[in-house]
Coordinates of C-alpha atoms in Angstrom, one line a residue:
Chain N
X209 CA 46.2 -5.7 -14.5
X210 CA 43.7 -3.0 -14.0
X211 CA 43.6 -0.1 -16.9
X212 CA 42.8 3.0 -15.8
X213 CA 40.8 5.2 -17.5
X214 CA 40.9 8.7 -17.2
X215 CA 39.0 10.2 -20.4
X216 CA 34.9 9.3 -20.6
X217 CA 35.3 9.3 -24.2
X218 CA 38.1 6.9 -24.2
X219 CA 36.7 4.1 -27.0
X220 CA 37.4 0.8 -24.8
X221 CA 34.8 1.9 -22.2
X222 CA 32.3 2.9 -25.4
X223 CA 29.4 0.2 -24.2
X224 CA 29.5 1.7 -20.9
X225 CA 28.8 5.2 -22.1
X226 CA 25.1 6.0 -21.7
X227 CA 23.9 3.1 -20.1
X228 CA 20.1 4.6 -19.2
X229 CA 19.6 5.1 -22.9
X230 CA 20.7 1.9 -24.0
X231 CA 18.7 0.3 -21.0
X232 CA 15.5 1.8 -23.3
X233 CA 16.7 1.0 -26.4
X234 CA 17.8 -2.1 -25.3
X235 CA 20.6 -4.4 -25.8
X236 CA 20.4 -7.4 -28.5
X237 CA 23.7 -9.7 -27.3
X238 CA 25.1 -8.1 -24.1
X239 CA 23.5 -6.7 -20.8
X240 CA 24.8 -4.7 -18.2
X241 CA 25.6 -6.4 -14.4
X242 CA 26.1 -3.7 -11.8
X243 CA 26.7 -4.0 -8.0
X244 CA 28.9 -6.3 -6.3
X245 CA 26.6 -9.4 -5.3
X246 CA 25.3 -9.5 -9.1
X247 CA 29.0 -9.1 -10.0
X248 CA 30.0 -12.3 -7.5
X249 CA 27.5 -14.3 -9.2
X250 CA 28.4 -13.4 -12.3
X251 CA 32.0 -14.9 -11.6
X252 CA 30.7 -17.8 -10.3
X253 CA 28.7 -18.8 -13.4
X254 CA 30.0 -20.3 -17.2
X255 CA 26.1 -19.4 -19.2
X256 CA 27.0 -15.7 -19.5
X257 CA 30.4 -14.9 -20.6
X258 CA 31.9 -11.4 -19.2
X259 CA 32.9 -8.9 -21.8
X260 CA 34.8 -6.2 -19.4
X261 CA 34.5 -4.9 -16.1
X262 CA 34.6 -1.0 -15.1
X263 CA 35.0 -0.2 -11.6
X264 CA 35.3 2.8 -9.5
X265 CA 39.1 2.3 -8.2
X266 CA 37.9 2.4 -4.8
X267 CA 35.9 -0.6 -5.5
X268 CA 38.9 -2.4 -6.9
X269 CA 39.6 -4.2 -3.1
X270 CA 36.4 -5.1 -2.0
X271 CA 36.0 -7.4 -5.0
X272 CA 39.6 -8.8 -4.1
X273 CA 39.8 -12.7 -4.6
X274 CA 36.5 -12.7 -6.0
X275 CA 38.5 -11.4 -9.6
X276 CA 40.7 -14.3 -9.8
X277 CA 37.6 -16.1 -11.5
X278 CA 37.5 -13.4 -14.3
X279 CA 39.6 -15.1 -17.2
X280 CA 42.8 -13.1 -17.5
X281 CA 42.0 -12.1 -20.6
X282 CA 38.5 -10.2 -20.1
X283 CA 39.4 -6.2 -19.6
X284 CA 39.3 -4.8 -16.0
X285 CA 38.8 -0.7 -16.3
X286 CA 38.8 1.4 -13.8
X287 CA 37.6 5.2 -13.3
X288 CA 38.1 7.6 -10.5
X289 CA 34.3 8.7 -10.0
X290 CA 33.5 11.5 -11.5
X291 CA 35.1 10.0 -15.0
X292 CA 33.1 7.0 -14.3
X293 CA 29.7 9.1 -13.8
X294 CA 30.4 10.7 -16.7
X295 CA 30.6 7.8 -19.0
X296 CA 27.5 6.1 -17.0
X297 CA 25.4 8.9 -17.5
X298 CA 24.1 9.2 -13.9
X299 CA 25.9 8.6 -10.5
X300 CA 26.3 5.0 -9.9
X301 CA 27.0 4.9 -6.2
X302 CA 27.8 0.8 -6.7
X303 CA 30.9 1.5 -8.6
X304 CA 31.0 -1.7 -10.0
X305 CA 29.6 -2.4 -13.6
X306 CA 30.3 -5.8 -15.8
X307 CA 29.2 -5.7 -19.6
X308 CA 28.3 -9.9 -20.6
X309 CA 27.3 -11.3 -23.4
X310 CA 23.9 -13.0 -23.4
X311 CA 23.5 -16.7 -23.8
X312 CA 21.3 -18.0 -26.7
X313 CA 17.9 -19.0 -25.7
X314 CA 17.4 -23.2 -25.2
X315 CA 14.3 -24.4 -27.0
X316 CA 11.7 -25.0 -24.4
X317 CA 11.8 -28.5 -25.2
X318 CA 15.4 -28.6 -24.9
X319 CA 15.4 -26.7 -21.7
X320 CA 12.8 -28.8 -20.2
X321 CA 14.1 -32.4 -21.0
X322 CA 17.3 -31.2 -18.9
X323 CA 14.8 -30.9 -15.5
X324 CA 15.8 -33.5 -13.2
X325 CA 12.2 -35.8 -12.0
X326 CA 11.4 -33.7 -9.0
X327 CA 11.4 -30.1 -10.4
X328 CA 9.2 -26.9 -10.2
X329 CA 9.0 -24.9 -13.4
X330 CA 7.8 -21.5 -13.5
X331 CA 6.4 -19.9 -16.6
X332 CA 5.2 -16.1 -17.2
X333 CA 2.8 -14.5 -18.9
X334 CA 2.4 -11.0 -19.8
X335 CA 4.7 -9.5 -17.0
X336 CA 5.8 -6.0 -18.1
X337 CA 7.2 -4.8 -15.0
X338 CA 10.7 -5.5 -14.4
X339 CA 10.9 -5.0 -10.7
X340 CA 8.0 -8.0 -10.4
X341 CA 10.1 -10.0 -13.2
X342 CA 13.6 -9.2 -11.1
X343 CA 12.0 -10.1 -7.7
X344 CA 10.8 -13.5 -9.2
X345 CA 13.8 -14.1 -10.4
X346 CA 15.1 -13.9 -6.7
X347 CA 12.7 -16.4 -5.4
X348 CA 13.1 -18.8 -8.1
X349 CA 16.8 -18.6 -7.2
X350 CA 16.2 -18.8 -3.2
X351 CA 13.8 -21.8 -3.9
X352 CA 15.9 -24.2 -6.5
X353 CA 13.2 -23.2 -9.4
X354 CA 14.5 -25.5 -12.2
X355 CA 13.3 -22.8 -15.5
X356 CA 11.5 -19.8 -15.9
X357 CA 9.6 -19.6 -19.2
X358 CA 8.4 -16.4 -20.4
X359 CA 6.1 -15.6 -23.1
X360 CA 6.6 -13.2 -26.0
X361 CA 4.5 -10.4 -23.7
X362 CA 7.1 -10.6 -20.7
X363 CA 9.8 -8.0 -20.0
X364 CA 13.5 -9.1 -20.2
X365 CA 15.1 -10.8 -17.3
X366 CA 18.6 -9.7 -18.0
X367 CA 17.3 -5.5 -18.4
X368 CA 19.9 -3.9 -15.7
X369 CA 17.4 -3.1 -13.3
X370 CA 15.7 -6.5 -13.5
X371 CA 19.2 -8.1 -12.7
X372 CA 19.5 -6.0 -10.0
X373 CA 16.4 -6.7 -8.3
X374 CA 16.9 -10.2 -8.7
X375 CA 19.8 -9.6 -6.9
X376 CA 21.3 -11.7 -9.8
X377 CA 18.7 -14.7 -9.7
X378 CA 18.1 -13.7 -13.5
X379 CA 21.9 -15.1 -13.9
X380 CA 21.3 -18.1 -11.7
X381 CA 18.1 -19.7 -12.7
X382 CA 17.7 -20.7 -16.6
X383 CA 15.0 -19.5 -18.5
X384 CA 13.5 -19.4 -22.0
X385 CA 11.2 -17.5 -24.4
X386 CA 8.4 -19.4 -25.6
X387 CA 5.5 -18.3 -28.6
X388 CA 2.8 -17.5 -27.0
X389 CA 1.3 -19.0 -23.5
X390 CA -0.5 -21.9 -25.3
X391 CA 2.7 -23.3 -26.5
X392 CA 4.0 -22.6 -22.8
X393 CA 1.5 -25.0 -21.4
X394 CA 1.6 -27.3 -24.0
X395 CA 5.7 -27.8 -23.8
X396 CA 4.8 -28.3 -20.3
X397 CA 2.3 -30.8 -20.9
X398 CA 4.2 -33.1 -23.0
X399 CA 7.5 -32.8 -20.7
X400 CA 5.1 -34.5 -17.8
X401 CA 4.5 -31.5 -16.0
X402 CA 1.2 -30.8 -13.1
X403 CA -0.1 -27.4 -14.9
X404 CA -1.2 -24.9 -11.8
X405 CA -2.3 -21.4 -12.9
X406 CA -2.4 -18.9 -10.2
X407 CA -5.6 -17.1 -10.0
X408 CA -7.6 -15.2 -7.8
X409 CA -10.8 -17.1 -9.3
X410 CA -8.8 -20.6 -8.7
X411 CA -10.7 -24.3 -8.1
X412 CA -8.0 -25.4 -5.6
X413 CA -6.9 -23.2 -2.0
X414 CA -3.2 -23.1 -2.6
X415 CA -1.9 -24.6 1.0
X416 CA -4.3 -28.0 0.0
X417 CA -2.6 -28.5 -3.1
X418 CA 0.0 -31.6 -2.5
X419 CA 2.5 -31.0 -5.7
X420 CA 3.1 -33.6 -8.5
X421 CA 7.1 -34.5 -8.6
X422 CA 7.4 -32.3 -12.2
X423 CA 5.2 -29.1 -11.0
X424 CA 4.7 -26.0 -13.5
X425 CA 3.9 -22.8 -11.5
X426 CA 1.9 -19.9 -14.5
X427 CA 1.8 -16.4 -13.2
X428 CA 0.2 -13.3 -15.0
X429 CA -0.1 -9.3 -14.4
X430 CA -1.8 -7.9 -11.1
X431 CA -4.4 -6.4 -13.4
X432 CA -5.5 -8.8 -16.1
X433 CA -4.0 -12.3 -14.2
X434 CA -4.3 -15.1 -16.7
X435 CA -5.9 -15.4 -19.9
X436 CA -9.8 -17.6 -19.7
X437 CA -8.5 -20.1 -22.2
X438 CA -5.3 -21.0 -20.6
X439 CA -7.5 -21.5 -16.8
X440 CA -9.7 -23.5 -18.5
X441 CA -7.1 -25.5 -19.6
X442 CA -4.8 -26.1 -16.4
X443 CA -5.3 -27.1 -12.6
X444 CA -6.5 -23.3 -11.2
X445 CA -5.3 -22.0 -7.8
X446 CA -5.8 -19.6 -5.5
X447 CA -4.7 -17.4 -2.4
X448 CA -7.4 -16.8 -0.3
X449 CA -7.0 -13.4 1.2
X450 CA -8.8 -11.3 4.0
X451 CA -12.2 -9.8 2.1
X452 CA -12.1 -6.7 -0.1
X453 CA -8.4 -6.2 -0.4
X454 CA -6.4 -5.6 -3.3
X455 CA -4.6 -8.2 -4.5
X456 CA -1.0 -9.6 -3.5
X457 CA 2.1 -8.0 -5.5
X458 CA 3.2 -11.0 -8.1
X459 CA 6.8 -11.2 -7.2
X460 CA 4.9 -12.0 -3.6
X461 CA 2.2 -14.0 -4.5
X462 CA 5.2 -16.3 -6.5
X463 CA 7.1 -16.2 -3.5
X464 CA 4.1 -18.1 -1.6
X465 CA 3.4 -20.4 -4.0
X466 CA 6.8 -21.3 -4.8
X467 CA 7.3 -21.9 -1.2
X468 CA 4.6 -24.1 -1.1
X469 CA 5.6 -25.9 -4.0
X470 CA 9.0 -26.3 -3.6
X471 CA 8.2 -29.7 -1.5
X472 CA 9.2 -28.1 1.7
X473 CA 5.8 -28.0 3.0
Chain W
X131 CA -18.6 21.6 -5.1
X132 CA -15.0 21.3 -6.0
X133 CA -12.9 24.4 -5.8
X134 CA -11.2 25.1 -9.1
X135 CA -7.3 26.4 -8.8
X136 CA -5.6 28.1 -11.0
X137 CA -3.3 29.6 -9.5
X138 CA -0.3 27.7 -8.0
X139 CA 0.3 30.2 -5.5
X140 CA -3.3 30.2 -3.9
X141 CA -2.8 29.9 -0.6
X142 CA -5.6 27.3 -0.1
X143 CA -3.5 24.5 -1.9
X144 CA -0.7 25.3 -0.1
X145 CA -0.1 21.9 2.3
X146 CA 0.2 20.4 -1.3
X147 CA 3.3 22.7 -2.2
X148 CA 6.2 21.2 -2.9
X149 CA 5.8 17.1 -1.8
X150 CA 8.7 15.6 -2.2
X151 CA 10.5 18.1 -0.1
X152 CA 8.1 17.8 2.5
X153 CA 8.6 14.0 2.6
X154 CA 12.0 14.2 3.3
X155 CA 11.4 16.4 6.4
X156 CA 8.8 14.6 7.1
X157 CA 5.1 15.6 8.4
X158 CA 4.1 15.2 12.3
X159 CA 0.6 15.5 11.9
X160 CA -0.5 14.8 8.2
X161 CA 0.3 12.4 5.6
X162 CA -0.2 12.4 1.9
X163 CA -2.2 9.9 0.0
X164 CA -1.8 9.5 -3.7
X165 CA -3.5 7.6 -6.6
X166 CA -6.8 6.5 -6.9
X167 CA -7.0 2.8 -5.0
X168 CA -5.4 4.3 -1.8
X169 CA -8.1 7.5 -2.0
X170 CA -11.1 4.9 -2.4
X171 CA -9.8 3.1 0.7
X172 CA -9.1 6.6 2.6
X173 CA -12.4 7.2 1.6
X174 CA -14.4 4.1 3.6
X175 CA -12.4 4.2 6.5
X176 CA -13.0 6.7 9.7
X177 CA -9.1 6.2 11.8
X178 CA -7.7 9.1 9.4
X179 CA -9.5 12.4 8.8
X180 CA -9.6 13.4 5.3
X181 CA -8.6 17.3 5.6
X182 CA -8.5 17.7 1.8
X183 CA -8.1 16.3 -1.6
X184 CA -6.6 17.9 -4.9
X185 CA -7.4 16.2 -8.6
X186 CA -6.3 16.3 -12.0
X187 CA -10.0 17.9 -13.4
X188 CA -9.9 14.8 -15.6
X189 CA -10.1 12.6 -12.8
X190 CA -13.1 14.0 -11.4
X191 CA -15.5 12.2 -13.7
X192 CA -13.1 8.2 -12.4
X193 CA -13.9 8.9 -8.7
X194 CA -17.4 9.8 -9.3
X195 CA -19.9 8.3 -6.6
X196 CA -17.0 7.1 -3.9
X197 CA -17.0 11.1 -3.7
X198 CA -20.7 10.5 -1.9
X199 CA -18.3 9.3 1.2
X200 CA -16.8 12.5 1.7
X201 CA -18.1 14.8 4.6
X202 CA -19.2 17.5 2.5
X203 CA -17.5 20.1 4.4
X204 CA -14.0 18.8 3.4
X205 CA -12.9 20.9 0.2
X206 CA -12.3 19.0 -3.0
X207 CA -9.5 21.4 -5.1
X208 CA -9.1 21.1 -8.8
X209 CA -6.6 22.0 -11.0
X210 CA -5.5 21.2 -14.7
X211 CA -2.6 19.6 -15.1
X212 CA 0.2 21.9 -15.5
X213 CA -1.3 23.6 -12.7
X214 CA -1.0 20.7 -10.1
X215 CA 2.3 19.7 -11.5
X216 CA 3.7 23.3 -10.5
X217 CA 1.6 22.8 -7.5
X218 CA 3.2 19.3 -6.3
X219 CA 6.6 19.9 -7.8
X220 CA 6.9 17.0 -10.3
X221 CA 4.6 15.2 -12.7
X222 CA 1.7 13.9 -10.8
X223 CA 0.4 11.4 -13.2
X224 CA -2.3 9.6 -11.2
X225 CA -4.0 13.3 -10.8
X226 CA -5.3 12.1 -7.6
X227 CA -3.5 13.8 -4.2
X228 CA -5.3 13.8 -0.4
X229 CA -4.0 15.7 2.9
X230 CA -5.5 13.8 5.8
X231 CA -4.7 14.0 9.7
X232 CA -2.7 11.3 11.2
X233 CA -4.6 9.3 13.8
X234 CA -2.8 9.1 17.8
X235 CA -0.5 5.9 18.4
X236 CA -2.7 4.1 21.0
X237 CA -0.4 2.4 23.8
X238 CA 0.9 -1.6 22.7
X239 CA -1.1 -2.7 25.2
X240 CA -3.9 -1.3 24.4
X241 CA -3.9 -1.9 20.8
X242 CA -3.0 -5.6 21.5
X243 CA -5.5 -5.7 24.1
X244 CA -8.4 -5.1 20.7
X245 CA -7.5 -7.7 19.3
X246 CA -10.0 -10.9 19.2
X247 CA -8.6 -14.8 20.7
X248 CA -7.6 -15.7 17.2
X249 CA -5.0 -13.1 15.7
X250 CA -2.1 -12.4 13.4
X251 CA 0.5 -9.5 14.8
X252 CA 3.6 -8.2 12.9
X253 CA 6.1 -6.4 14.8
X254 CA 9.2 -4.6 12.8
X255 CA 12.4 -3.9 14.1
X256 CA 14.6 -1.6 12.1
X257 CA 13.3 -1.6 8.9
X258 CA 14.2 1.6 7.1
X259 CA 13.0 1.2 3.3
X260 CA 9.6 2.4 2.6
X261 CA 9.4 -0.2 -0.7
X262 CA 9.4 -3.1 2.0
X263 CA 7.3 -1.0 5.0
X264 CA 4.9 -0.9 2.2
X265 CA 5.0 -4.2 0.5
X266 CA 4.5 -5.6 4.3
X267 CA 1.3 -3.8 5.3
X268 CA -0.3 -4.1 1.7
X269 CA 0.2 -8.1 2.6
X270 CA -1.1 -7.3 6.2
X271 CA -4.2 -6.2 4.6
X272 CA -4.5 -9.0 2.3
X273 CA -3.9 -11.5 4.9
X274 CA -6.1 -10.1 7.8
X275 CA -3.0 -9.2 9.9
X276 CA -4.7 -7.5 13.4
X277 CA -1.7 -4.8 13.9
X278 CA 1.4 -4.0 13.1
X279 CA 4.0 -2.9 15.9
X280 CA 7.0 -0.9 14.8
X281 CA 10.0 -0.2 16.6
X282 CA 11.7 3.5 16.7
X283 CA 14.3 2.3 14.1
X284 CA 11.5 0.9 11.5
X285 CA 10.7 4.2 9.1
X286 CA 7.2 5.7 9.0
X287 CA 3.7 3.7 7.3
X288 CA 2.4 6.7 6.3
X289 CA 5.0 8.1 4.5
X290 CA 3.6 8.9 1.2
X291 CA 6.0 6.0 -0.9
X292 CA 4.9 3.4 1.4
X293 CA 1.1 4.3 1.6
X294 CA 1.6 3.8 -2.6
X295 CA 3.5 0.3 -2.2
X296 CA 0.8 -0.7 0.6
X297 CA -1.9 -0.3 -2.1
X298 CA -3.6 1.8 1.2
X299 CA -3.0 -1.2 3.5
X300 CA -1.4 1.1 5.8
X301 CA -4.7 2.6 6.0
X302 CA -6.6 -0.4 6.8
X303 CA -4.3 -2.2 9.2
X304 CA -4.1 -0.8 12.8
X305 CA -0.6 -0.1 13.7
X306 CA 1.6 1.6 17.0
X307 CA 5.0 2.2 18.3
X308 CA 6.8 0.7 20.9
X309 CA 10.0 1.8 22.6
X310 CA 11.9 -1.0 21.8
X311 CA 12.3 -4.2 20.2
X312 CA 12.4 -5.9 24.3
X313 CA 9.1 -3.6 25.3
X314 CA 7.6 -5.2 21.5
X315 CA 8.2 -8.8 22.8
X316 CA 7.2 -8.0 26.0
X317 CA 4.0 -6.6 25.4
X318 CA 3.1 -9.8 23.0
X319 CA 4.0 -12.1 25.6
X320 CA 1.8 -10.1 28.4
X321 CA -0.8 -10.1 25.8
X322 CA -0.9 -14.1 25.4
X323 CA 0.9 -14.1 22.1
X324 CA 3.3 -17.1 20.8
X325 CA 6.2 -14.5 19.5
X326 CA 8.0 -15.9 16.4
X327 CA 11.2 -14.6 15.1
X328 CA 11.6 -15.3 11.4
X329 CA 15.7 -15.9 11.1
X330 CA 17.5 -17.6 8.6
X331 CA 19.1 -19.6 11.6
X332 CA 15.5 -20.2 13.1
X333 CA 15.6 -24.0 15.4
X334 CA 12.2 -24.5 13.6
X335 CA 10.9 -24.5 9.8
X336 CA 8.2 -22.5 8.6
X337 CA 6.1 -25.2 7.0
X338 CA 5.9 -27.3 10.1
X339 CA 4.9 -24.9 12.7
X340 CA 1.6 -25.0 14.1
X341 CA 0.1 -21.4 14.7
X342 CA -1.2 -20.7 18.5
X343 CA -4.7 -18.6 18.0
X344 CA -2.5 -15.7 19.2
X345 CA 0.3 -15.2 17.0
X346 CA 3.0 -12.5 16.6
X347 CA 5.5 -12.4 13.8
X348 CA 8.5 -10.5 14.1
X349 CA 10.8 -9.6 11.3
X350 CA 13.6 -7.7 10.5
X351 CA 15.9 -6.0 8.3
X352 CA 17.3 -8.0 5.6
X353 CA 21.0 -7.6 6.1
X354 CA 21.6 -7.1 10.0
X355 CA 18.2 -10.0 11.0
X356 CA 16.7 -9.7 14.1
X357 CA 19.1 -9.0 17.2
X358 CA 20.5 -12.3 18.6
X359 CA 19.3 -11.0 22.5
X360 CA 15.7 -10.9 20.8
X361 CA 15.8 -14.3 18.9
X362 CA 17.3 -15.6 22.5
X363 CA 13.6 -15.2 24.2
X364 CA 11.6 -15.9 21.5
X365 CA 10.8 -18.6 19.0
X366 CA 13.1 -19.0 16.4
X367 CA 11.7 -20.0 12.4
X368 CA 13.2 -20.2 8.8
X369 CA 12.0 -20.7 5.5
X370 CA 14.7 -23.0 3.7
X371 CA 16.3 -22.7 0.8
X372 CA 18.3 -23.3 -1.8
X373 CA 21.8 -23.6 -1.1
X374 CA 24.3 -20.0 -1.6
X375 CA 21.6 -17.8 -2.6
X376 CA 21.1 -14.4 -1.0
X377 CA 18.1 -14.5 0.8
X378 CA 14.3 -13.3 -0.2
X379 CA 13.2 -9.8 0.1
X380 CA 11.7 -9.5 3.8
X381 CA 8.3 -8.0 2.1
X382 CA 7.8 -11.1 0.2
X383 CA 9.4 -13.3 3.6
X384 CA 6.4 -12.0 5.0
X385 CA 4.0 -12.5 3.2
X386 CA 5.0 -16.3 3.1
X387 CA 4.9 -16.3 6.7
X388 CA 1.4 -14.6 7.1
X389 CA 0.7 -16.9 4.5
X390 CA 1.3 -19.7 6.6
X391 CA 0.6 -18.3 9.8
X392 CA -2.9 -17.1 9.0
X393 CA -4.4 -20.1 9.3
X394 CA -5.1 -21.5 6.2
X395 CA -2.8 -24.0 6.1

């Protein structure tokens, strides 16, 4: 049964309240799900477990069978909403917000002895931006990507807004945190892994590459790309792209490649 | 010599007054170019004339030669910052702002008509968000698209958002309307094109098709897809994936197309 809430300061809705400024502080065990297709998925999954839900009551029948996954004891709220934009902080025309716990973070090692043989692994390094991180999340999820390993520089897959973008890839594909991107290519080294780093200065044209069964795809930040040390250690690849442009976007360029990769070319 | 301004109220800055409420109204024979990538492209190109540029003094010194490329009877205001921020309406942190003159639409036919034996075309029917307008010309320009056609529903290149998302590649790529989505297919096919409708329920798979030297792509919006009279008279692709996952963002769909289409595969 639903439970209404009708005061913003009510203490069960208290990790709801101020959700931009805990979005900057940011969260150390739970993250914030909003919107109904990140919501669906979030049903459908067992690696994050759901704390509570607050909906705006008019969202309460669109969701409809879709809530007979939550477990019966996880807290639906619900807020007329004006009384849920004021415990939000900010309008939040989606009117549908889920508070989860996050899962602990596999060992790479772990995390990559689960990949089945045939499986593409992507791996990030130094990705600050969480709309690129979010829409790579997406791609890995609309392509079967097996993992996602991101090093220490890369921005958190399960911030709101990265969810979002992903539109809930970042609860769909598995992923890790690694040292530092040396210990990234070397876990994927020793797990039998094809290394390819993406780089505009890349050996190999992209569309010629024919991918190993266990492929590892390493992306970096439009501006800096990948570190020397870790091209001159890995199979280097490139887009080629009409002359004097500006690069691709990264959540683009790992859409391409990923397509590639995936073994459907 | 640049003009300084210290007064927000001097009339001579006034086209700069208040942008953001001027891009919601819209502009019908200027456009606003922001940030210094999209002002160095402005800059080397001749389709748009440049009718003004405003700068953060501080940015002055960043631009410095590329300046050489501006007709020297085109005024170049300056401001400090507090002054162009109460000029603009909001915090202008790239300190870099350009009025220039929209160039005509030339007739499809005539645009398509330019274009050599072996060309990429992108046609766009109904696609409203600027983020993905953008995204879609800046990999245009990477991928040596020849034009872009629109249709009435798709929203404007030169809007200021999607000239930033573009990276300027709605500067560099030649684009026009058409009247309709059936006068856009039509003029393709007059013009010797091989029309392809990207669709998730495409008869054909990206990978394996083989490019004509005259190639159109056609994509639409991500929820609605093209309309199912259009996909009826042309020829149908999809990029597969993996099972139950929303599908990609059509910005990076097409840049996995052009990818593929553009001939270096």
């Amino acid at each position: 049964m639903p439970l209404a809430i009708s005061d913003p300061d009510d203490p069960r809705i208290e990790p709801y309240r101020a959700v931009r400024e805990r979005d900057l502080v940011g969260r150390q065990h739970r993250f914030v799900a909003e919107g109904e297709v990140v919501l669906r998925l979030l049903l459908k999954q067992s690696r994050f477990r759901i704390e509570s839900l607050l909906l705006a009551e008019s969202r309460l029948g669109t969701l409809g069978d879709a809530l007979d996954l939550l477990s019966p004891e996880v807290p639906i709220y619900t807020a007329n909403r004006t009384v849920m934009d004021a415990i939000v902080g900010f309008p939040i025309h989606r009117g549908i917000l889920a508070i989860a716990h996050r899962a602990p973070l596999p060992p790479v090692e772990e995390l990559l002895s689960q990949m089945p043989g045939n499986a593409l692994v992507v791996g990030l390094i130094g990705l600050a931006n969480h709309d690129n991180v979010g829409g790579i999340f997406r791609n890995a999820a609309a392509f079967g990507v097996g993992a996602v390993l991101l090093d220490q520089e890369t921005c958190d897959p399960l911030y709101r807004k990265a969810v979002r973008v992903s539109v809930g890839g970042a609860l769909v594909v598995p992923f890790t945190r690694v040292a530092s991107a040396e210990a990234m290519v070397q876990g994927l080294q020793a797990a039998s892994f094809d290394v390819i780093a993406l780089s505009p200065s890349g050996n190999e044209i992209l569309s010629r590459v024919k991918p190993f069964p266990r492929t590892a795809l390493l992306l970096g930040a439009e501006g800096p790309g990948l570190p020397p040390e870790l091209l001159a250690r890995t199979r280097t690849v490139s887009i080629p792209m009409s002359g004097g442009f500006d690069s691709l976007n990264v959540a683009t360029t790992s859409g391409i490649a990923m397509h590639h990769l995936s073994g459907d070319d």
